Amino acid sequence: MTAPDPDGLLAEQLLRLTRRVHRIQKRHLEHRDLGITPAQSRLLRTLAHYGSPPRMADLAERLEVVPRAVTTLVDGLETAGKVRRVPDPANRRVTRIELTDDGRADLRELHSARRSAAEEILAPLSEEQRTALGGLLDTLIDGPDTGQGRRTT
């Protein structure tokens, strides 16, 4: 009989939690009836982080997907009136993507759905446990502290 693999168990728990988070977020999104897929919601959230409309290539890089995937997402969101393609003022061959007013309104709903999902997931934890979990997750996301004031990736 082999000894239990604690790191393997932790990895499995993290994967199960990730799947649960996605399921719950998807359910909260569906209740709001926005007609937006989780992938489209991710693109909308990413767009909101830019100070000016990004290029499709910028979005693909930030989302860590191939440009064709962004094109498909933008096509669907543009058809729904959530984003629009605009010409780059400095280079007419470049197209940028910007949120519409409808897209911004849906983004507010998406944030609210994510908060509701997070509240549901974190409900069993005390405030102290939530703080501890946040610190642990930051460490796992950012990697070990190099002692030079920044984390490695």
PDB file of C-alpha atoms in Angstrom:
ATOM      1  CA  MET A   1       0.000   0.000   0.000  1.00  0.00           C
ATOM      2  CA  THR A   2       1.347   3.424  -0.900  1.00  0.00           C
ATOM      3  CA  ALA A   3       1.411   6.397   1.440  1.00  0.00           C
ATOM      4  CA  PRO A   4      -1.142   9.150   0.758  1.00  0.00           C
ATOM      5  CA  ASP A   5       0.126  11.985  -1.428  1.00  0.00           C
ATOM      6  CA  PRO A   6      -0.761  15.206   0.460  1.00  0.00           C
ATOM      7  CA  ASP A   7       0.277  17.469  -2.438  1.00  0.00           C
ATOM      8  CA  GLY A   8      -1.820  15.406  -4.833  1.00  0.00           C
ATOM      9  CA  LEU A   9      -4.786  15.706  -2.469  1.00  0.00           C
ATOM     10  CA  LEU A  10      -4.329  19.491  -2.239  1.00  0.00           C
ATOM     11  CA  ALA A  11      -4.112  19.766  -6.028  1.00  0.00           C
ATOM     12  CA  GLU A  12      -7.327  17.761  -6.366  1.00  0.00           C
ATOM     13  CA  GLN A  13      -9.051  19.952  -3.765  1.00  0.00           C
ATOM     14  CA  LEU A  14      -8.002  23.096  -5.632  1.00  0.00           C
ATOM     15  CA  LEU A  15      -9.304  21.697  -8.915  1.00  0.00           C
ATOM     16  CA  ARG A  16     -12.602  20.713  -7.295  1.00  0.00           C
ATOM     17  CA  LEU A  17     -12.929  24.169  -5.747  1.00  0.00           C
ATOM     18  CA  THR A  18     -12.209  25.823  -9.094  1.00  0.00           C
ATOM     19  CA  ARG A  19     -14.920  23.737 -10.766  1.00  0.00           C
ATOM     20  CA  ARG A  20     -17.351  24.584  -7.964  1.00  0.00           C
ATOM     21  CA  VAL A  21     -16.586  28.299  -8.267  1.00  0.00           C
ATOM     22  CA  HIS A  22     -17.229  28.149 -12.033  1.00  0.00           C
ATOM     23  CA  ARG A  23     -20.518  26.268 -11.562  1.00  0.00           C
ATOM     24  CA  ILE A  24     -21.775  28.702  -8.935  1.00  0.00           C
ATOM     25  CA  GLN A  25     -20.723  31.767 -10.922  1.00  0.00           C
ATOM     26  CA  LYS A  26     -22.386  30.344 -14.021  1.00  0.00           C
ATOM     27  CA  ARG A  27     -25.611  29.772 -12.061  1.00  0.00           C
ATOM     28  CA  HIS A  28     -25.533  33.333 -10.705  1.00  0.00           C
ATOM     29  CA  LEU A  29     -24.945  34.646 -14.234  1.00  0.00           C
ATOM     30  CA  GLU A  30     -27.827  32.609 -15.623  1.00  0.00           C
ATOM     31  CA  HIS A  31     -30.190  33.980 -12.953  1.00  0.00           C
ATOM     32  CA  ARG A  32     -29.430  37.490 -14.156  1.00  0.00           C
ATOM     33  CA  ASP A  33     -30.375  36.457 -17.699  1.00  0.00           C
ATOM     34  CA  LEU A  34     -27.689  38.575 -19.387  1.00  0.00           C
ATOM     35  CA  GLY A  35     -27.166  36.119 -22.224  1.00  0.00           C
ATOM     36  CA  ILE A  36     -23.402  36.252 -21.688  1.00  0.00           C
ATOM     37  CA  THR A  37     -21.188  33.200 -21.515  1.00  0.00           C
ATOM     38  CA  PRO A  38     -18.476  32.897 -18.849  1.00  0.00           C
ATOM     39  CA  ALA A  39     -15.830  33.448 -21.562  1.00  0.00           C
ATOM     40  CA  GLN A  40     -17.595  36.595 -22.753  1.00  0.00           C
ATOM     41  CA  SER A  41     -17.879  37.856 -19.185  1.00  0.00           C
ATOM     42  CA  ARG A  42     -14.138  37.355 -18.767  1.00  0.00           C
ATOM     43  CA  LEU A  43     -13.511  39.432 -21.905  1.00  0.00           C
ATOM     44  CA  LEU A  44     -15.794  42.208 -20.631  1.00  0.00           C
ATOM     45  CA  ARG A  45     -13.997  42.243 -17.263  1.00  0.00           C
ATOM     46  CA  THR A  46     -10.654  42.360 -19.059  1.00  0.00           C
ATOM     47  CA  LEU A  47     -11.782  45.270 -21.248  1.00  0.00           C
ATOM     48  CA  ALA A  48     -12.692  47.227 -18.131  1.00  0.00           C
ATOM     49  CA  HIS A  49      -9.064  47.123 -16.944  1.00  0.00           C
ATOM     50  CA  TYR A  50      -7.790  49.129 -19.904  1.00  0.00           C
ATOM     51  CA  GLY A  51      -7.619  52.926 -19.782  1.00  0.00           C
ATOM     52  CA  SER A  52      -8.238  53.137 -23.518  1.00  0.00           C
ATOM     53  CA  PRO A  53      -9.692  50.610 -25.956  1.00  0.00           C
ATOM     54  CA  PRO A  54      -7.207  47.762 -26.521  1.00  0.00           C
ATOM     55  CA  ARG A  55      -6.343  45.965 -29.745  1.00  0.00           C
ATOM     56  CA  MET A  56      -7.616  42.430 -30.259  1.00  0.00           C
ATOM     57  CA  ALA A  57      -4.010  41.206 -29.949  1.00  0.00           C
ATOM     58  CA  ASP A  58      -3.735  42.919 -26.552  1.00  0.00           C
ATOM     59  CA  LEU A  59      -6.873  41.138 -25.386  1.00  0.00           C
ATOM     60  CA  ALA A  60      -5.645  37.775 -26.668  1.00  0.00           C
ATOM     61  CA  GLU A  61      -2.356  38.225 -24.831  1.00  0.00           C
ATOM     62  CA  ARG A  62      -3.978  39.279 -21.566  1.00  0.00           C
ATOM     63  CA  LEU A  63      -6.546  36.453 -21.756  1.00  0.00           C
ATOM     64  CA  GLU A  64      -3.814  33.998 -22.773  1.00  0.00           C
ATOM     65  CA  VAL A  65      -5.776  32.726 -25.770  1.00  0.00           C
ATOM     66  CA  VAL A  66      -5.211  32.717 -29.512  1.00  0.00           C
ATOM     67  CA  PRO A  67      -6.406  35.834 -31.375  1.00  0.00           C
ATOM     68  CA  ARG A  68      -9.074  33.816 -33.209  1.00  0.00           C
ATOM     69  CA  ALA A  69     -10.749  33.041 -29.881  1.00  0.00           C
ATOM     70  CA  VAL A  70     -10.959  36.767 -29.102  1.00  0.00           C
ATOM     71  CA  THR A  71     -12.437  37.447 -32.525  1.00  0.00           C
ATOM     72  CA  THR A  72     -15.225  34.941 -31.845  1.00  0.00           C
ATOM     73  CA  LEU A  73     -15.937  36.436 -28.417  1.00  0.00           C
ATOM     74  CA  VAL A  74     -15.918  39.997 -29.744  1.00  0.00           C
ATOM     75  CA  ASP A  75     -18.213  39.010 -32.637  1.00  0.00           C
ATOM     76  CA  GLY A  76     -20.801  37.656 -30.201  1.00  0.00           C
ATOM     77  CA  LEU A  77     -20.535  40.623 -27.840  1.00  0.00           C
ATOM     78  CA  GLU A  78     -20.693  43.089 -30.728  1.00  0.00           C
ATOM     79  CA  THR A  79     -23.823  41.425 -32.088  1.00  0.00           C
ATOM     80  CA  ALA A  80     -25.360  41.722 -28.612  1.00  0.00           C
ATOM     81  CA  GLY A  81     -24.420  45.423 -28.460  1.00  0.00           C
ATOM     82  CA  LYS A  82     -21.992  45.014 -25.543  1.00  0.00           C
ATOM     83  CA  VAL A  83     -18.812  46.097 -27.372  1.00  0.00           C
ATOM     84  CA  ARG A  84     -17.931  47.867 -30.584  1.00  0.00           C
ATOM     85  CA  ARG A  85     -14.951  47.907 -32.872  1.00  0.00           C
ATOM     86  CA  VAL A  86     -13.435  51.358 -33.312  1.00  0.00           C
ATOM     87  CA  PRO A  87     -10.589  52.481 -35.571  1.00  0.00           C
ATOM     88  CA  ASP A  88      -7.268  53.313 -33.984  1.00  0.00           C
ATOM     89  CA  PRO A  89      -6.753  57.080 -34.345  1.00  0.00           C
ATOM     90  CA  ALA A  90      -3.013  56.623 -34.955  1.00  0.00           C
ATOM     91  CA  ASN A  91      -3.130  53.657 -37.352  1.00  0.00           C
ATOM     92  CA  ARG A  92      -6.185  53.074 -39.513  1.00  0.00           C
ATOM     93  CA  ARG A  93      -5.203  49.418 -40.080  1.00  0.00           C
ATOM     94  CA  VAL A  94      -5.672  48.698 -36.363  1.00  0.00           C
ATOM     95  CA  THR A  95      -9.052  48.064 -34.762  1.00  0.00           C
ATOM     96  CA  ARG A  96      -9.659  48.582 -31.084  1.00  0.00           C
ATOM     97  CA  ILE A  97     -12.437  47.195 -28.903  1.00  0.00           C
ATOM     98  CA  GLU A  98     -14.451  49.345 -26.517  1.00  0.00           C
ATOM     99  CA  LEU A  99     -17.331  48.738 -24.148  1.00  0.00           C
ATOM    100  CA  THR A 100     -20.723  50.196 -25.025  1.00  0.00           C
ATOM    101  CA  ASP A 101     -23.086  51.627 -22.425  1.00  0.00           C
ATOM    102  CA  ASP A 102     -24.949  48.279 -22.474  1.00  0.00           C
ATOM    103  CA  GLY A 103     -21.645  46.487 -21.955  1.00  0.00           C
ATOM    104  CA  ARG A 104     -20.827  48.677 -18.958  1.00  0.00           C
ATOM    105  CA  ALA A 105     -24.283  48.037 -17.460  1.00  0.00           C
ATOM    106  CA  ASP A 106     -23.817  44.291 -17.932  1.00  0.00           C
ATOM    107  CA  LEU A 107     -20.371  44.538 -16.387  1.00  0.00           C
ATOM    108  CA  ARG A 108     -21.949  45.988 -13.240  1.00  0.00           C
ATOM    109  CA  GLU A 109     -24.373  43.035 -13.207  1.00  0.00           C
ATOM    110  CA  LEU A 110     -21.468  40.636 -13.726  1.00  0.00           C
ATOM    111  CA  HIS A 111     -19.618  42.107 -10.745  1.00  0.00           C
ATOM    112  CA  SER A 112     -22.747  41.751  -8.657  1.00  0.00           C
ATOM    113  CA  ALA A 113     -23.174  38.112  -9.767  1.00  0.00           C
ATOM    114  CA  ARG A 114     -19.541  37.356  -8.910  1.00  0.00           C
ATOM    115  CA  ARG A 115     -19.946  38.951  -5.465  1.00  0.00           C
ATOM    116  CA  SER A 116     -23.079  36.866  -4.844  1.00  0.00           C
ATOM    117  CA  ALA A 117     -21.262  33.725  -5.925  1.00  0.00           C
ATOM    118  CA  ALA A 118     -18.299  34.553  -3.686  1.00  0.00           C
ATOM    119  CA  GLU A 119     -20.613  35.147  -0.730  1.00  0.00           C
ATOM    120  CA  GLU A 120     -22.212  31.746  -1.305  1.00  0.00           C
ATOM    121  CA  ILE A 121     -18.864  29.977  -1.557  1.00  0.00           C
ATOM    122  CA  LEU A 122     -17.312  31.741   1.444  1.00  0.00           C
ATOM    123  CA  ALA A 123     -20.404  31.560   3.678  1.00  0.00           C
ATOM    124  CA  PRO A 124     -19.088  28.649   5.808  1.00  0.00           C
ATOM    125  CA  LEU A 125     -15.880  30.554   6.683  1.00  0.00           C
ATOM    126  CA  SER A 126     -15.410  32.973   9.558  1.00  0.00           C
ATOM    127  CA  GLU A 127     -13.841  36.382   8.917  1.00  0.00           C
ATOM    128  CA  GLU A 128     -10.554  35.091  10.334  1.00  0.00           C
ATOM    129  CA  GLN A 129     -10.630  32.060   8.029  1.00  0.00           C
ATOM    130  CA  ARG A 130     -11.393  34.293   5.037  1.00  0.00           C
ATOM    131  CA  THR A 131      -8.410  36.488   5.858  1.00  0.00           C
ATOM    132  CA  ALA A 132      -6.155  33.448   6.201  1.00  0.00           C
ATOM    133  CA  LEU A 133      -7.469  31.969   2.956  1.00  0.00           C
ATOM    134  CA  GLY A 134      -6.884  35.264   1.147  1.00  0.00           C
ATOM    135  CA  GLY A 135      -3.269  35.345   2.313  1.00  0.00           C
ATOM    136  CA  LEU A 136      -2.707  31.737   1.279  1.00  0.00           C
ATOM    137  CA  LEU A 137      -4.282  32.299  -2.134  1.00  0.00           C
ATOM    138  CA  ASP A 138      -2.152  35.421  -2.698  1.00  0.00           C
ATOM    139  CA  THR A 139       0.943  33.343  -1.977  1.00  0.00           C
ATOM    140  CA  LEU A 140      -0.151  30.620  -4.397  1.00  0.00           C
ATOM    141  CA  ILE A 141      -1.133  33.093  -7.124  1.00  0.00           C
ATOM    142  CA  ASP A 142       1.902  35.367  -6.836  1.00  0.00           C
ATOM    143  CA  GLY A 143       4.503  32.739  -6.039  1.00  0.00           C
ATOM    144  CA  PRO A 144       7.117  32.875  -3.327  1.00  0.00           C
ATOM    145  CA  ASP A 145       8.387  36.208  -2.059  1.00  0.00           C
ATOM    146  CA  THR A 146      11.940  36.744  -3.315  1.00  0.00           C
ATOM    147  CA  GLY A 147      12.786  38.974  -0.363  1.00  0.00           C
ATOM    148  CA  GLN A 148      13.284  41.911  -2.747  1.00  0.00           C
ATOM    149  CA  GLY A 149       9.824  43.375  -2.326  1.00  0.00           C
ATOM    150  CA  ARG A 150       8.346  41.564  -5.295  1.00  0.00           C
ATOM    151  CA  ARG A 151       7.177  38.093  -6.037  1.00  0.00           C
ATOM    152  CA  THR A 152       8.372  35.799  -8.759  1.00  0.00           C
ATOM    153  CA  THR A 153       5.989  34.308 -11.295  1.00  0.00           C
TER     154      THR A 153
END
